[in-house]
Amino acid sequence: AQSVTQLGSHVSVSEGALVLLRCNYSSSVPPYLFWYVQYPNQGLQLLLKYTSAATLVKGINGFEAEFKKSETSFHLTKPSAHMSDAAEYFCAVSDQGTGGTSYGKLTFGQGTILTVHP
Amino acid sequence: DAGVTQSPTHLIKTRGQQVTLRCSPKSGHDTVSWYQQALGQGPQFIFQYYEEEERQRGNFPDRFSGHQFPNYSSELNVNALLLGDSALYLCASSFGGTQYFGPGTRLLVL
């Protein structure tokens, strides 16, 4: 079974500071990994994804994540936080679904709420 | 290009009732997945539909059922509602790849 652990349910940073959100996964097969962001009272928006190509993945809004197989980690970073980055962030893992190339179900972590102080 | 849409946005039901939630996938997408997100939790996978058939199912009771129509839209039905079914229900669509989420339907069971 696959699982995701997000270390830190709440992270607080100052505007302009480095953002680091931690994600560790468990998977018996090569995983596909995702980061999604959720703003209050909204659905999930895809930030970036890892699908066995480059280990350093760049996403939207200046976010990036590095896949480290030896550490089973996929931490999300942003060099300089902006007030608009305040939201809840979810790391998710997927296996290859049935029927060929389609991704299977997503297994999510518990989420990390990011607060950005002026 | 419209993204994933869901209806209704909010719903209030009482215990024992039945509810139907609806999802229209992103244009060109043929696969629909449903997730339940309880307050303060990450989304939990309910099931996935492809070619009008349930392809994968999570650890949810048979009270949760679904359907996919020829136009790829989908419904989630929940029978005999319990207080614990109160949650945000998210629909995601995909075409052989990344899942894109709708805004969700917030269900409150009283």
mmCIF file of N, CA, C and O in Angstrom, chain A residues 22-101:
data_model
loop_
_atom_site.group_PDB
_atom_site.id
_atom_site.type_symbol
_atom_site.label_atom_id
_atom_site.label_comp_id
_atom_site.label_asym_id
_atom_site.label_seq_id
_atom_site.Cartn_x
_atom_site.Cartn_y
_atom_site.Cartn_z
ATOM 1 N N ARG A 22 7.701 19.576 3.767
ATOM 2 C CA ARG A 22 8.293 18.239 3.690
ATOM 3 C C ARG A 22 7.264 17.162 3.368
ATOM 4 O O ARG A 22 6.144 17.183 3.899
ATOM 5 N N CYS A 23 7.703 16.209 2.530
ATOM 6 C CA CYS A 23 6.845 15.094 2.138
ATOM 7 C C CYS A 23 7.706 13.855 2.001
ATOM 8 O O CYS A 23 8.711 13.862 1.285
ATOM 9 N N ASN A 24 7.320 12.787 2.692
ATOM 10 C CA ASN A 24 7.937 11.483 2.518
ATOM 11 C C ASN A 24 6.866 10.488 2.076
ATOM 12 O O ASN A 24 5.736 10.544 2.535
ATOM 13 N N TYR A 25 7.237 9.583 1.219
ATOM 14 C CA TYR A 25 6.274 8.649 0.662
ATOM 15 C C TYR A 25 6.725 7.218 0.893
ATOM 16 O O TYR A 25 7.903 6.943 1.151
ATOM 17 N N SER A 26 5.779 6.325 0.764
ATOM 18 C CA SER A 26 6.055 4.901 0.794
ATOM 19 C C SER A 26 5.329 4.273 -0.386
ATOM 20 O O SER A 26 4.126 4.491 -0.563
ATOM 21 N N SER A 27 6.079 3.530 -1.192
ATOM 22 C CA SER A 27 5.476 2.903 -2.354
ATOM 23 C C SER A 27 6.298 1.687 -2.752
ATOM 24 O O SER A 27 7.522 1.751 -2.770
ATOM 25 N N SER A 28 5.622 0.605 -3.096
ATOM 26 C CA SER A 28 6.304 -0.618 -3.486
ATOM 27 C C SER A 28 6.663 -0.630 -4.975
ATOM 28 O O SER A 28 7.386 -1.501 -5.433
ATOM 29 N N VAL A 29 6.165 0.340 -5.697
ATOM 30 C CA VAL A 29 6.459 0.467 -7.123
ATOM 31 C C VAL A 29 6.949 1.890 -7.378
ATOM 32 O O VAL A 29 6.729 2.772 -6.546
ATOM 33 N N PRO A 30 7.631 2.103 -8.503
ATOM 34 C CA PRO A 30 8.049 3.486 -8.805
ATOM 35 C C PRO A 30 6.852 4.423 -8.759
ATOM 36 O O PRO A 30 5.864 4.192 -9.448
ATOM 37 N N PRO A 31 6.949 5.468 -7.948
ATOM 38 C CA PRO A 31 5.766 6.309 -7.745
ATOM 39 C C PRO A 31 5.668 7.468 -8.733
ATOM 40 O O PRO A 31 6.653 7.883 -9.321
ATOM 41 N N TYR A 32 4.451 7.956 -8.873
ATOM 42 C CA TYR A 32 4.243 9.274 -9.433
ATOM 43 C C TYR A 32 3.902 10.165 -8.236
ATOM 44 O O TYR A 32 3.115 9.770 -7.375
ATOM 45 N N LEU A 33 4.481 11.337 -8.175
ATOM 46 C CA LEU A 33 4.316 12.216 -7.018
ATOM 47 C C LEU A 33 3.798 13.577 -7.450
ATOM 48 O O LEU A 33 4.184 14.088 -8.501
ATOM 49 N N PHE A 34 2.964 14.140 -6.599
ATOM 50 C CA PHE A 34 2.297 15.397 -6.923
ATOM 51 C C PHE A 34 2.269 16.307 -5.703
ATOM 52 O O PHE A 34 2.241 15.841 -4.570
ATOM 53 N N TRP A 35 2.264 17.603 -5.960
ATOM 54 C CA TRP A 35 1.917 18.600 -4.961
ATOM 55 C C TRP A 35 0.723 19.390 -5.486
ATOM 56 O O TRP A 35 0.716 19.863 -6.623
ATOM 57 N N TYR A 36 -0.284 19.496 -4.605
ATOM 58 C CA TYR A 36 -1.468 20.296 -4.897
ATOM 59 C C TYR A 36 -1.590 21.385 -3.837
ATOM 60 O O TYR A 36 -1.172 21.202 -2.688
ATOM 61 N N VAL A 37 -2.230 22.498 -4.199
ATOM 62 C CA VAL A 37 -2.502 23.578 -3.254
ATOM 63 C C VAL A 37 -4.009 23.792 -3.171
ATOM 64 O O VAL A 37 -4.722 23.639 -4.176
ATOM 65 N N GLN A 38 -4.483 24.081 -1.965
ATOM 66 C CA GLN A 38 -5.910 24.325 -1.761
ATOM 67 C C GLN A 38 -6.092 25.639 -1.015
ATOM 68 O O GLN A 38 -5.642 25.777 0.126
ATOM 69 N N TYR A 39 -6.752 26.589 -1.666
ATOM 70 C CA TYR A 39 -7.105 27.843 -1.016
ATOM 71 C C TYR A 39 -8.436 27.666 -0.312
ATOM 72 O O TYR A 39 -9.214 26.776 -0.662
ATOM 73 N N PRO A 40 -8.735 28.480 0.692
ATOM 74 C CA PRO A 40 -9.954 28.311 1.469
ATOM 75 C C PRO A 40 -11.203 28.198 0.601
ATOM 76 O O PRO A 40 -11.392 28.989 -0.337
ATOM 77 N N ASN A 41 -12.004 27.189 0.927
ATOM 78 C CA ASN A 41 -13.282 26.961 0.247
ATOM 79 C C ASN A 41 -13.137 26.736 -1.255
ATOM 80 O O ASN A 41 -14.043 27.090 -2.034
ATOM 81 N N GLN A 42 -12.028 26.169 -1.649
ATOM 82 C CA GLN A 42 -11.814 25.861 -3.056
ATOM 83 C C GLN A 42 -11.348 24.411 -3.226
ATOM 84 O O GLN A 42 -11.054 23.722 -2.252
ATOM 85 N N GLY A 43 -11.302 23.964 -4.485
ATOM 86 C CA GLY A 43 -10.776 22.640 -4.791
ATOM 87 C C GLY A 43 -9.261 22.651 -4.798
ATOM 88 O O GLY A 43 -8.616 23.593 -4.340
ATOM 89 N N LEU A 44 -8.680 21.596 -5.326
ATOM 90 C CA LEU A 44 -7.227 21.444 -5.356
ATOM 91 C C LEU A 44 -6.673 21.894 -6.708
ATOM 92 O O LEU A 44 -7.223 21.568 -7.750
ATOM 93 N N GLN A 45 -5.567 22.629 -6.651
ATOM 94 C CA GLN A 45 -4.893 23.076 -7.868
ATOM 95 C C GLN A 45 -3.525 22.411 -7.947
ATOM 96 O O GLN A 45 -2.764 22.423 -6.988
ATOM 97 N N LEU A 46 -3.199 21.840 -9.107
ATOM 98 C CA LEU A 46 -1.919 21.175 -9.275
ATOM 99 C C LEU A 46 -0.788 22.192 -9.308
ATOM 100 O O LEU A 46 -0.824 23.156 -10.080
ATOM 101 N N LEU A 47 0.230 21.964 -8.458
ATOM 102 C CA LEU A 47 1.434 22.792 -8.460
ATOM 103 C C LEU A 47 2.503 22.200 -9.356
ATOM 104 O O LEU A 47 3.127 22.900 -10.152
ATOM 105 N N LEU A 48 2.748 20.895 -9.179
ATOM 106 C CA LEU A 48 3.778 20.222 -9.974
ATOM 107 C C LEU A 48 3.627 18.711 -9.809
ATOM 108 O O LEU A 48 2.916 18.243 -8.921
ATOM 109 N N LYS A 49 4.357 17.974 -10.687
ATOM 110 C CA LYS A 49 4.290 16.525 -10.628
ATOM 111 C C LYS A 49 5.622 15.900 -11.040
ATOM 112 O O LYS A 49 6.369 16.476 -11.838
ATOM 113 N N TYR A 50 5.918 14.747 -10.484
ATOM 114 C CA TYR A 50 7.078 13.950 -10.839
ATOM 115 C C TYR A 50 6.584 12.643 -11.434
ATOM 116 O O TYR A 50 5.805 11.920 -10.818
ATOM 117 N N THR A 51 7.069 12.362 -12.660
ATOM 118 C CA THR A 51 6.626 11.132 -13.320
ATOM 119 C C THR A 51 7.803 10.388 -13.927
ATOM 120 O O THR A 51 7.723 9.876 -15.042
ATOM 121 N N SER A 52 8.910 10.313 -13.192
ATOM 122 C CA SER A 52 10.111 9.531 -13.523
ATOM 123 C C SER A 52 10.985 10.163 -14.601
ATOM 124 O O SER A 52 11.807 9.480 -15.173
ATOM 125 N N ALA A 53 10.821 11.421 -14.855
ATOM 126 C CA ALA A 53 11.735 12.128 -15.762
ATOM 127 C C ALA A 53 12.789 12.822 -14.882
ATOM 128 O O ALA A 53 13.414 12.183 -14.067
ATOM 129 N N ALA A 54 12.981 14.107 -15.028
ATOM 130 C CA ALA A 54 13.967 14.828 -14.225
ATOM 131 C C ALA A 54 13.591 14.787 -12.750
ATOM 132 O O ALA A 54 12.422 14.898 -12.397
ATOM 133 N N THR A 55 14.585 14.647 -11.891
ATOM 134 C CA THR A 55 14.303 14.551 -10.463
ATOM 135 C C THR A 55 13.988 15.898 -9.842
ATOM 136 O O THR A 55 13.344 15.962 -8.806
ATOM 137 N N LEU A 56 14.426 16.988 -10.454
ATOM 138 C CA LEU A 56 14.065 18.323 -9.989
ATOM 139 C C LEU A 56 12.935 18.824 -10.876
ATOM 140 O O LEU A 56 13.089 18.994 -12.075
ATOM 141 N N VAL A 57 11.793 19.051 -10.252
ATOM 142 C CA VAL A 57 10.599 19.417 -10.994
ATOM 143 C C VAL A 57 10.231 20.866 -10.679
ATOM 144 O O VAL A 57 10.168 21.239 -9.511
ATOM 145 N N LYS A 58 9.992 21.632 -11.699
ATOM 146 C CA LYS A 58 9.559 23.028 -11.512
ATOM 147 C C LYS A 58 8.065 23.121 -11.765
ATOM 148 O O LYS A 58 7.537 22.496 -12.705
ATOM 149 N N GLY A 59 7.397 23.896 -10.908
ATOM 150 C CA GLY A 59 5.954 24.038 -11.047
ATOM 151 C C GLY A 59 5.538 25.479 -11.230
ATOM 152 O O GLY A 59 6.351 26.333 -11.589
ATOM 153 N N ILE A 60 4.281 25.730 -10.940
ATOM 154 C CA ILE A 60 3.759 27.078 -11.099
ATOM 155 C C ILE A 60 4.088 27.937 -9.892
ATOM 156 O O ILE A 60 4.448 27.414 -8.825
ATOM 157 N N ASN A 61 3.989 29.247 -10.072
ATOM 158 C CA ASN A 61 4.156 30.205 -8.974
ATOM 159 C C ASN A 61 5.521 30.121 -8.292
ATOM 160 O O ASN A 61 5.642 30.479 -7.122
ATOM 161 N N GLY A 62 6.555 29.658 -8.994
ATOM 162 C CA GLY A 62 7.909 29.649 -8.452
ATOM 163 C C GLY A 62 8.246 28.465 -7.562
ATOM 164 O O GLY A 62 9.325 28.413 -6.972
ATOM 165 N N PHE A 63 7.339 27.505 -7.416
ATOM 166 C CA PHE A 63 7.587 26.327 -6.597
ATOM 167 C C PHE A 63 8.373 25.275 -7.371
ATOM 168 O O PHE A 63 8.268 25.171 -8.593
ATOM 169 N N GLU A 64 9.162 24.501 -6.635
ATOM 170 C CA GLU A 64 9.839 23.358 -7.223
ATOM 171 C C GLU A 64 9.973 22.258 -6.167
ATOM 172 O O GLU A 64 9.824 22.514 -4.961
ATOM 173 N N ALA A 65 10.220 21.036 -6.628
ATOM 174 C CA ALA A 65 10.364 19.908 -5.719
ATOM 175 C C ALA A 65 11.411 18.966 -6.282
ATOM 176 O O ALA A 65 11.581 18.855 -7.500
ATOM 177 N N GLU A 66 12.122 18.300 -5.382
ATOM 178 C CA GLU A 66 13.174 17.372 -5.795
ATOM 179 C C GLU A 66 12.834 15.961 -5.324
ATOM 180 O O GLU A 66 12.574 15.730 -4.143
ATOM 181 N N PHE A 67 12.819 15.024 -6.255
ATOM 182 C CA PHE A 67 12.577 13.621 -5.940
ATOM 183 C C PHE A 67 13.901 12.985 -5.509
ATOM 184 O O PHE A 67 14.877 13.006 -6.260
ATOM 185 N N LYS A 68 13.925 12.452 -4.289
ATOM 186 C CA LYS A 68 15.111 11.759 -3.782
ATOM 187 C C LYS A 68 14.719 10.341 -3.408
ATOM 188 O O LYS A 68 14.137 10.107 -2.334
ATOM 189 N N LYS A 69 15.052 9.405 -4.276
ATOM 190 C CA LYS A 69 14.646 8.018 -4.067
ATOM 191 C C LYS A 69 15.265 7.431 -2.800
ATOM 192 O O LYS A 69 14.594 6.716 -2.053
ATOM 193 N N SER A 70 16.542 7.750 -2.544
ATOM 194 C CA SER A 70 17.232 7.179 -1.389
ATOM 195 C C SER A 70 16.612 7.622 -0.072
ATOM 196 O O SER A 70 16.695 6.915 0.932
ATOM 197 N N GLU A 71 15.986 8.799 -0.085
ATOM 198 C CA GLU A 71 15.357 9.334 1.118
ATOM 199 C C GLU A 71 13.831 9.189 1.071
ATOM 200 O O GLU A 71 13.161 9.600 2.016
ATOM 201 N N THR A 72 13.321 8.632 0.013
ATOM 202 C CA THR A 72 11.861 8.547 -0.254
ATOM 203 C C THR A 72 11.188 9.871 0.075
ATOM 204 O O THR A 72 10.178 9.921 0.791
ATOM 205 N N SER A 73 11.760 10.936 -0.461
ATOM 206 C CA SER A 73 11.224 12.269 -0.167
ATOM 207 C C SER A 73 10.906 13.028 -1.442
ATOM 208 O O SER A 73 11.440 12.751 -2.517
ATOM 209 N N PHE A 74 10.035 14.006 -1.286
ATOM 210 C CA PHE A 74 9.628 14.872 -2.405
ATOM 211 C C PHE A 74 9.240 16.215 -1.785
ATOM 212 O O PHE A 74 8.091 16.634 -1.807
ATOM 213 N N HIS A 75 10.220 16.909 -1.224
ATOM 214 C CA HIS A 75 9.968 18.168 -0.523
ATOM 215 C C HIS A 75 9.708 19.313 -1.505
ATOM 216 O O HIS A 75 10.345 19.408 -2.550
ATOM 217 N N LEU A 76 8.818 20.204 -1.097
ATOM 218 C CA LEU A 76 8.419 21.357 -1.921
ATOM 219 C C LEU A 76 9.128 22.605 -1.411
ATOM 220 O O LEU A 76 9.161 22.836 -0.200
ATOM 221 N N THR A 77 9.714 23.380 -2.309
ATOM 222 C CA THR A 77 10.415 24.603 -1.906
ATOM 223 C C THR A 77 10.035 25.773 -2.796
ATOM 224 O O THR A 77 9.574 25.594 -3.930
ATOM 225 N N LYS A 78 10.222 26.972 -2.218
ATOM 226 C CA LYS A 78 10.100 28.216 -2.959
ATOM 227 C C LYS A 78 11.088 29.188 -2.338
ATOM 228 O O LYS A 78 11.083 29.361 -1.111
ATOM 229 N N PRO A 79 11.938 29.808 -3.135
ATOM 230 C CA PRO A 79 13.008 30.647 -2.572
ATOM 231 C C PRO A 79 12.503 31.831 -1.763
ATOM 232 O O PRO A 79 13.101 32.195 -0.751
ATOM 233 N N SER A 80 11.390 32.429 -2.182
ATOM 234 C CA SER A 80 10.937 33.650 -1.536
ATOM 235 C C SER A 80 9.410 33.628 -1.420
ATOM 236 O O SER A 80 8.706 33.681 -2.429
ATOM 237 N N ALA A 81 8.913 33.555 -0.190
ATOM 238 C CA ALA A 81 7.475 33.457 0.034
ATOM 239 C C ALA A 81 6.761 34.772 -0.255
ATOM 240 O O ALA A 81 7.282 35.854 0.003
ATOM 241 N N HIS A 82 5.561 34.630 -0.765
ATOM 242 C CA HIS A 82 4.698 35.781 -1.009
ATOM 243 C C HIS A 82 3.418 35.602 -0.218
ATOM 244 O O HIS A 82 3.010 34.476 0.065
ATOM 245 N N MET A 83 2.801 36.704 0.121
ATOM 246 C CA MET A 83 1.563 36.635 0.925
ATOM 247 C C MET A 83 0.522 35.737 0.252
ATOM 248 O O MET A 83 -0.219 35.018 0.936
ATOM 249 N N SER A 84 0.492 35.754 -1.067
ATOM 250 C CA SER A 84 -0.497 34.966 -1.802
ATOM 251 C C SER A 84 -0.232 33.460 -1.746
ATOM 252 O O SER A 84 -1.062 32.677 -2.200
ATOM 253 N N ASP A 85 0.912 33.049 -1.191
ATOM 254 C CA ASP A 85 1.223 31.625 -1.063
ATOM 255 C C ASP A 85 0.516 30.986 0.136
ATOM 256 O O ASP A 85 0.529 29.759 0.283
ATOM 257 N N ALA A 86 -0.077 31.793 0.990
ATOM 258 C CA ALA A 86 -0.768 31.262 2.164
ATOM 259 C C ALA A 86 -1.936 30.387 1.731
ATOM 260 O O ALA A 86 -2.856 30.846 1.044
ATOM 261 N N ALA A 87 -1.871 29.117 2.101
ATOM 262 C CA ALA A 87 -2.864 28.121 1.666
ATOM 263 C C ALA A 87 -2.508 26.800 2.343
ATOM 264 O O ALA A 87 -1.565 26.722 3.130
ATOM 265 N N GLU A 88 -3.264 25.755 2.009
ATOM 266 C CA GLU A 88 -2.930 24.408 2.475
ATOM 267 C C GLU A 88 -2.342 23.624 1.308
ATOM 268 O O GLU A 88 -2.861 23.680 0.195
ATOM 269 N N TYR A 89 -1.277 22.897 1.587
ATOM 270 C CA TYR A 89 -0.554 22.169 0.550
ATOM 271 C C TYR A 89 -0.611 20.675 0.819
ATOM 272 O O TYR A 89 -0.407 20.230 1.951
ATOM 273 N N PHE A 90 -0.897 19.921 -0.225
ATOM 274 C CA PHE A 90 -1.019 18.479 -0.112
ATOM 275 C C PHE A 90 -0.029 17.787 -1.039
ATOM 276 O O PHE A 90 0.044 18.114 -2.228
ATOM 277 N N CYS A 91 0.676 16.815 -0.490
ATOM 278 C CA CYS A 91 1.527 15.931 -1.263
ATOM 279 C C CYS A 91 0.728 14.654 -1.535
ATOM 280 O O CYS A 91 -0.037 14.208 -0.675
ATOM 281 N N ALA A 92 0.883 14.093 -2.728
ATOM 282 C CA ALA A 92 0.122 12.897 -3.082
ATOM 283 C C ALA A 92 0.975 11.954 -3.911
ATOM 284 O O ALA A 92 1.864 12.384 -4.656
ATOM 285 N N VAL A 93 0.686 10.673 -3.767
ATOM 286 C CA VAL A 93 1.383 9.638 -4.519
ATOM 287 C C VAL A 93 0.358 8.832 -5.308
ATOM 288 O O VAL A 93 -0.768 8.634 -4.858
ATOM 289 N N SER A 94 0.764 8.381 -6.479
ATOM 290 C CA SER A 94 -0.123 7.587 -7.316
ATOM 291 C C SER A 94 0.673 6.438 -7.915
ATOM 292 O O SER A 94 1.853 6.594 -8.216
ATOM 293 N N ASP A 95 -0.020 5.320 -8.094
ATOM 294 C CA ASP A 95 0.601 4.251 -8.859
ATOM 295 C C ASP A 95 0.074 4.315 -10.292
ATOM 296 O O ASP A 95 -0.733 5.180 -10.616
ATOM 297 N N GLN A 96 0.553 3.435 -11.094
ATOM 298 C CA GLN A 96 0.025 3.376 -12.448
ATOM 299 C C GLN A 96 -1.295 2.647 -12.392
ATOM 300 O O GLN A 96 -1.378 1.534 -11.902
ATOM 301 N N GLY A 97 -2.341 3.292 -12.865
ATOM 302 C CA GLY A 97 -3.663 2.711 -12.767
ATOM 303 C C GLY A 97 -3.865 1.547 -13.692
ATOM 304 O O GLY A 97 -3.004 1.205 -14.492
ATOM 305 N N THR A 98 -5.027 0.961 -13.596
ATOM 306 C CA THR A 98 -5.369 -0.135 -14.492
ATOM 307 C C THR A 98 -5.590 0.402 -15.889
ATOM 308 O O THR A 98 -5.892 1.552 -16.091
ATOM 309 N N GLY A 99 -5.428 -0.427 -16.860
ATOM 310 C CA GLY A 99 -5.701 -0.019 -18.234
ATOM 311 C C GLY A 99 -4.557 0.664 -18.919
ATOM 312 O O GLY A 99 -4.764 1.373 -19.894
ATOM 313 N N GLY A 100 -3.325 0.497 -18.435
ATOM 314 C CA GLY A 100 -2.210 1.024 -19.204
ATOM 315 C C GLY A 100 -1.568 2.262 -18.626
ATOM 316 O O GLY A 100 -1.059 2.243 -17.514
ATOM 317 N N THR A 101 -1.617 3.349 -19.318
ATOM 318 C CA THR A 101 -0.809 4.504 -18.950
ATOM 319 C C THR A 101 -1.493 5.461 -17.999
ATOM 320 O O THR A 101 -0.881 6.394 -17.532
#
